[in-house]
PDB file of C-alpha atoms and ligand atoms in Angstrom:
ATOM      1  CA  MET D  93     -10.940   0.577  -1.697  1.00 68.00           C
ATOM      2  CA  LYS D  94     -10.924   2.597  -4.810  1.00 77.00           C
ATOM      3  CA  ARG D  95      -7.264   1.584  -5.520  1.00 83.00           C
ATOM      4  CA  PHE D  96      -8.281  -2.126  -4.951  1.00 87.00           C
ATOM      5  CA  LYS D  97     -11.102  -1.673  -7.607  1.00 87.00           C
ATOM      6  CA  GLU D  98      -8.639  -0.060 -10.019  1.00 86.00           C
ATOM      7  CA  GLU D  99      -6.198  -2.882  -9.521  1.00 89.00           C
ATOM      8  CA  ILE D 100      -8.960  -5.503 -10.044  1.00 88.00           C
ATOM      9  CA  GLY D 101      -9.863  -3.569 -13.211  1.00 90.00           C
ATOM     10  CA  ILE D 102      -6.707  -4.553 -14.873  1.00 91.00           C
ATOM     11  CA  ILE D 103      -7.788  -8.043 -15.201  1.00 93.00           C
ATOM     12  CA  GLY D 104      -9.276  -8.382 -18.700  1.00 91.00           C
ATOM     13  CA  PRO D 105     -12.670 -10.058 -19.576  1.00 93.00           C
ATOM     14  CA  LYS D 106     -10.962 -13.076 -21.070  1.00 92.00           C
ATOM     15  CA  ALA D 107      -9.203 -13.644 -17.767  1.00 93.00           C
ATOM     16  CA  TRP D 108     -12.352 -13.335 -15.855  1.00 95.00           C
ATOM     17  CA  LEU D 109     -14.072 -15.863 -18.026  1.00 95.00           C
ATOM     18  CA  ILE D 110     -11.184 -18.287 -17.228  1.00 94.00           C
ATOM     19  CA  VAL D 111     -11.652 -17.578 -13.522  1.00 95.00           C
ATOM     20  CA  PHE D 112     -15.436 -18.097 -13.826  1.00 96.00           C
ATOM     21  CA  LEU D 113     -14.926 -21.463 -15.754  1.00 96.00           C
ATOM     22  CA  VAL D 114     -12.502 -22.556 -12.973  1.00 94.00           C
ATOM     23  CA  TRP D 115     -15.178 -21.940 -10.356  1.00 95.00           C
ATOM     24  CA  LEU D 116     -17.916 -23.377 -12.466  1.00 96.00           C
ATOM     25  CA  ALA D 117     -16.061 -26.576 -13.305  1.00 96.00           C
ATOM     26  CA  LEU D 118     -15.127 -27.187  -9.625  1.00 94.00           C
ATOM     27  CA  THR D 119     -18.678 -26.532  -8.569  1.00 94.00           C
ATOM     28  CA  VAL D 120     -20.175 -28.847 -11.158  1.00 93.00           C
ATOM     29  CA  ALA D 121     -17.523 -31.525 -10.313  1.00 92.00           C
ATOM     30  CA  ILE D 122     -18.386 -31.464  -6.617  1.00 89.00           C
ATOM     31  CA  ILE D 123     -22.131 -31.539  -7.247  1.00 87.00           C
ATOM     32  CA  VAL D 124     -21.771 -34.388  -9.663  1.00 86.00           C
ATOM     33  CA  LEU D 125     -19.450 -36.250  -7.198  1.00 83.00           C
ATOM     34  CA  PHE D 126     -22.290 -36.094  -4.563  1.00 80.00           C
ATOM     35  CA  THR D 127     -25.350 -36.636  -6.592  1.00 77.00           C
ATOM     36  CA  VAL D 128     -24.677 -38.814  -9.797  1.00 71.00           C
ATOM     37  CA  ALA D 129     -21.880 -40.785  -7.915  1.00 65.00           C
ATOM     38  CA  GLY D 130     -23.566 -40.352  -4.530  1.00 65.00           C
ATOM     39  CA  LYS D 131     -23.617 -43.426  -2.302  1.00 71.00           C
ATOM     40  CA  PRO D 132     -24.712 -44.209   1.334  1.00 71.00           C
ATOM     41  CA  GLY D 133     -22.073 -42.937   3.615  1.00 72.00           C
ATOM     42  CA  ASP D 134     -21.581 -39.614   1.875  1.00 73.00           C
ATOM     43  CA  PRO D 135     -21.362 -36.547   4.158  1.00 78.00           C
ATOM     44  CA  PRO D 136     -24.827 -35.067   5.137  1.00 83.00           C
ATOM     45  CA  PHE D 137     -26.579 -32.518   2.976  1.00 82.00           C
ATOM     46  CA  TRP D 138     -25.330 -29.453   4.912  1.00 87.00           C
ATOM     47  CA  ALA D 139     -21.763 -30.753   4.723  1.00 86.00           C
ATOM     48  CA  ARG D 140     -22.148 -31.223   0.910  1.00 86.00           C
ATOM     49  CA  VAL D 141     -23.498 -27.632   0.506  1.00 88.00           C
ATOM     50  CA  PHE D 142     -20.583 -26.301   2.642  1.00 92.00           C
ATOM     51  CA  LEU D 143     -17.975 -28.215   0.468  1.00 89.00           C
ATOM     52  CA  THR D 144     -19.687 -26.990  -2.685  1.00 90.00           C
ATOM     53  CA  ILE D 145     -18.837 -23.396  -1.558  1.00 92.00           C
ATOM     54  CA  ALA D 146     -15.718 -23.898   0.468  1.00 94.00           C
ATOM     55  CA  ILE D 147     -13.646 -25.641  -2.138  1.00 91.00           C
ATOM     56  CA  PRO D 148     -14.448 -23.818  -5.446  1.00 95.00           C
ATOM     57  CA  VAL D 149     -14.725 -20.221  -4.023  1.00 94.00           C
ATOM     58  CA  PRO D 150     -11.173 -19.934  -2.615  1.00 93.00           C
ATOM     59  CA  LEU D 151      -9.700 -21.743  -5.696  1.00 93.00           C
ATOM     60  CA  GLY D 152     -11.694 -19.313  -7.973  1.00 94.00           C
ATOM     61  CA  ALA D 153     -10.268 -16.360  -5.938  1.00 94.00           C
ATOM     62  CA  TYR D 154      -6.761 -17.934  -6.331  1.00 94.00           C
ATOM     63  CA  ALA D 155      -7.424 -18.116 -10.120  1.00 94.00           C
ATOM     64  CA  ALA D 156      -8.350 -14.341  -9.971  1.00 95.00           C
ATOM     65  CA  LEU D 157      -5.081 -13.701  -8.209  1.00 94.00           C
ATOM     66  CA  ILE D 158      -3.077 -15.460 -10.943  1.00 95.00           C
ATOM     67  CA  ALA D 159      -5.059 -13.548 -13.637  1.00 96.00           C
ATOM     68  CA  TYR D 160      -4.003 -10.330 -11.647  1.00 96.00           C
ATOM     69  CA  VAL D 161      -0.310 -11.462 -11.804  1.00 96.00           C
ATOM     70  CA  HIS D 162      -0.751 -12.014 -15.437  1.00 95.00           C
ATOM     71  CA  ALA D 163      -2.178  -8.665 -16.268  1.00 94.00           C
ATOM     72  CA  ASP D 164       0.025  -6.719 -13.771  1.00 93.00           C
ATOM     73  CA  ALA D 165       3.315  -8.459 -14.974  1.00 93.00           C
ATOM     74  CA  LYS D 166       2.313  -7.368 -18.611  1.00 90.00           C
ATOM     75  CA  ARG D 167       1.582  -3.830 -17.480  1.00 85.00           C
ATOM     76  CA  ARG D 168       5.042  -3.737 -15.905  1.00 85.00           C
ATOM     77  CA  GLN D 169       6.715  -5.166 -18.935  1.00 82.00           C
ATOM     78  CA  MET D 170       8.003  -8.222 -17.068  1.00 88.00           C
ATOM     79  CA  ARG D 171       8.010 -11.691 -18.434  1.00 93.00           C
ATOM     80  CA  HIS D 172       4.351 -12.097 -17.843  1.00 94.00           C
ATOM     81  CA  VAL D 173       3.892 -15.697 -19.191  1.00 96.00           C
ATOM     82  CA  LEU D 174       6.683 -16.964 -17.029  1.00 96.00           C
ATOM     83  CA  TRP D 175       5.422 -15.170 -13.908  1.00 96.00           C
ATOM     84  CA  THR D 176       1.883 -16.460 -14.579  1.00 96.00           C
ATOM     85  CA  LEU D 177       3.234 -20.028 -14.736  1.00 95.00           C
ATOM     86  CA  LEU D 178       5.378 -19.633 -11.579  1.00 96.00           C
ATOM     87  CA  ALA D 179       2.258 -18.060  -9.749  1.00 95.00           C
ATOM     88  CA  ALA D 180       0.060 -21.003 -10.904  1.00 94.00           C
ATOM     89  CA  LEU D 181       2.453 -23.834 -10.497  1.00 94.00           C
ATOM     90  CA  ILE D 182       4.433 -23.168  -7.353  1.00 93.00           C
ATOM     91  CA  PRO D 183       2.416 -24.533  -4.475  1.00 89.00           C
ATOM     92  CA  ASN D 184       1.103 -22.725  -1.515  1.00 88.00           C
ATOM     93  CA  ALA D 185       0.919 -19.366  -3.263  1.00 90.00           C
ATOM     94  CA  ILE D 186       4.772 -19.013  -3.130  1.00 94.00           C
ATOM     95  CA  GLY D 187       4.985 -18.066  -6.802  1.00 95.00           C
ATOM     96  CA  VAL D 188       2.358 -15.322  -6.097  1.00 95.00           C
ATOM     97  CA  LEU D 189       4.258 -14.117  -3.088  1.00 95.00           C
ATOM     98  CA  LEU D 190       7.599 -14.035  -4.983  1.00 95.00           C
ATOM     99  CA  TYR D 191       5.866 -12.023  -7.669  1.00 95.00           C
ATOM    100  CA  PHE D 192       4.821  -9.313  -5.344  1.00 93.00           C
ATOM    101  CA  ILE D 193       8.288  -9.166  -3.729  1.00 93.00           C
ATOM    102  CA  LEU D 194      10.187  -9.145  -7.014  1.00 91.00           C
ATOM    103  CA  ARG D 195       7.852  -7.185  -9.362  1.00 90.00           C
ATOM    104  CA  ASP D 196       9.438  -4.213 -11.191  1.00 83.00           C
ATOM    105  CA  PRO D 197       8.122  -0.684 -10.417  1.00 79.00           C
ATOM    106  CA  LEU D 198       5.052   0.304 -12.520  1.00 79.00           C
ATOM    107  CA  ALA D 199       5.899   1.385 -16.044  1.00 76.00           C
ATOM    108  CA  GLY D 200       5.184   4.982 -16.983  1.00 78.00           C
ATOM    109  CA  ALA D 201       5.167   7.109 -20.136  1.00 82.00           C
ATOM    110  CA  CYS D 202       8.187   9.022 -21.304  1.00 83.00           C
ATOM    111  CA  GLY D 203       7.554  12.782 -21.065  1.00 80.00           C
ATOM    112  CA  GLY D 204       9.450  13.263 -24.380  1.00 85.00           C
ATOM    113  CA  CYS D 205       8.052  10.746 -26.762  1.00 90.00           C
ATOM    114  CA  GLY D 206       5.279   8.899 -24.919  1.00 85.00           C
ATOM    115  CA  ALA D 207       6.910   5.497 -25.081  1.00 85.00           C
ATOM    116  CA  VAL D 208       6.032   3.059 -22.186  1.00 82.00           C
ATOM    117  CA  VAL D 209       9.165   2.886 -20.073  1.00 84.00           C
ATOM    118  CA  LYS D 210       9.916   0.888 -17.033  1.00 79.00           C
ATOM    119  CA  GLY D 211       9.718   2.718 -13.669  1.00 72.00           C
ATOM    120  CA  ASN D 212      13.352   2.131 -12.812  1.00 73.00           C
ATOM    121  CA  PHE D 213      14.703   3.581 -16.090  1.00 80.00           C
ATOM    122  CA  THR D 214      16.711   6.784 -15.837  1.00 79.00           C
ATOM    123  CA  PHE D 215      16.713   7.425 -19.665  1.00 83.00           C
ATOM    124  CA  CYS D 216      13.969   6.734 -22.317  1.00 89.00           C
ATOM    125  CA  PRO D 217      15.270   3.854 -24.470  1.00 91.00           C
ATOM    126  CA  ALA D 218      13.305   5.282 -27.434  1.00 92.00           C
ATOM    127  CA  CYS D 219      14.342   8.930 -27.536  1.00 93.00           C
ATOM    128  CA  GLY D 220      16.990   9.357 -24.848  1.00 89.00           C
ATOM    129  CA  ALA D 221      15.098  11.819 -22.700  1.00 86.00           C
ATOM    130  CA  VAL D 222      15.938  11.960 -18.992  1.00 81.00           C
ATOM    131  CA  LEU D 223      13.177  10.287 -17.115  1.00 79.00           C
ATOM    132  CA  GLY D 224      14.128  11.303 -13.535  1.00 75.00           C
ATOM    133  CA  SER D 225      16.717  13.523 -11.953  1.00 78.00           C
ATOM    134  CA  VAL D 226      20.198  12.253 -12.682  1.00 81.00           C
ATOM    135  CA  CYS D 227      23.493  13.110 -11.053  1.00 87.00           C
ATOM    136  CA  PRO D 228      25.518  15.169 -13.377  1.00 85.00           C
ATOM    137  CA  GLN D 229      28.770  13.370 -12.276  1.00 90.00           C
ATOM    138  CA  CYS D 230      27.894   9.729 -12.191  1.00 89.00           C
ATOM    139  CA  ARG D 231      24.462   9.737 -14.059  1.00 83.00           C
ATOM    140  CA  ARG D 232      22.678   7.560 -11.555  1.00 84.00           C
ATOM    141  CA  THR D 233      19.073   8.354 -10.588  1.00 80.00           C
ATOM    142  CA  VAL D 234      18.889  10.750  -7.636  1.00 83.00           C
ATOM    143  CA  GLU D 235      15.783  11.229  -5.461  1.00 80.00           C
ATOM    144  CA  PRO D 236      14.004  14.562  -5.023  1.00 76.00           C
ATOM    145  CA  GLY D 237      15.251  16.329  -1.909  1.00 84.00           C
ATOM    146  CA  TRP D 238      18.862  15.068  -2.030  1.00 89.00           C
ATOM    147  CA  THR D 239      21.523  17.851  -1.822  1.00 91.00           C
ATOM    148  CA  VAL D 240      24.362  15.422  -2.384  1.00 93.00           C
ATOM    149  CA  CYS D 241      24.492  12.491  -4.800  1.00 92.00           C
ATOM    150  CA  ALA D 242      24.214   9.313  -2.424  1.00 93.00           C
ATOM    151  CA  PHE D 243      26.494   7.337  -4.889  1.00 93.00           C
ATOM    152  CA  CYS D 244      29.422   9.652  -5.686  1.00 95.00           C
ATOM    153  CA  GLY D 245      29.099  12.612  -3.295  1.00 94.00           C
ATOM    154  CA  THR D 246      28.702  15.225  -5.876  1.00 91.00           C
ATOM    155  CA  LYS D 247      26.769  18.410  -4.662  1.00 90.00           C
ATOM    156  CA  LEU D 248      23.538  18.532  -6.588  1.00 82.00           C
TER     157      LEU D 248
HETATM  158 ZN1   ZN M 296      11.055   9.007 -24.984  1.00 68.79          ZN
HETATM  159 ZN1   ZN M 297      26.628  10.803  -8.478  1.00 68.79          ZN
END
């Protein structure tokens, strides 16, 4: 739950304002539809109350999800504008699903110079420092605990 709160925390105040406005606009539109433009034969009162919650709340939550994709893609140094558009425009949340499948590892800071580097980088592009363990033979990233390089067979 703490992690969830931290993740939600990356959504900036401007994005929250947009999420709020999406929810508000939908709620107002539905209320207007049933009151100002109300006519006999409309659904009964309880059904109208239900629709006023059941339509804008999930769509507002979806807008928050898209705001999360925007903030998260930016944090991971991905093409955040493109991913936000894909998340918003591809129907049935397929864009959002694709994002969670394809997103890059979380960016970190280079221990040498402090530059923000992608999680899958082996060397810092700013100062050339080694970011993870590398195989001395083929220079590919090796994982902790390996005794032999999985790519070229060199003993580590
Ligand atoms: Zn560096
Ligand atoms: Zn190797």
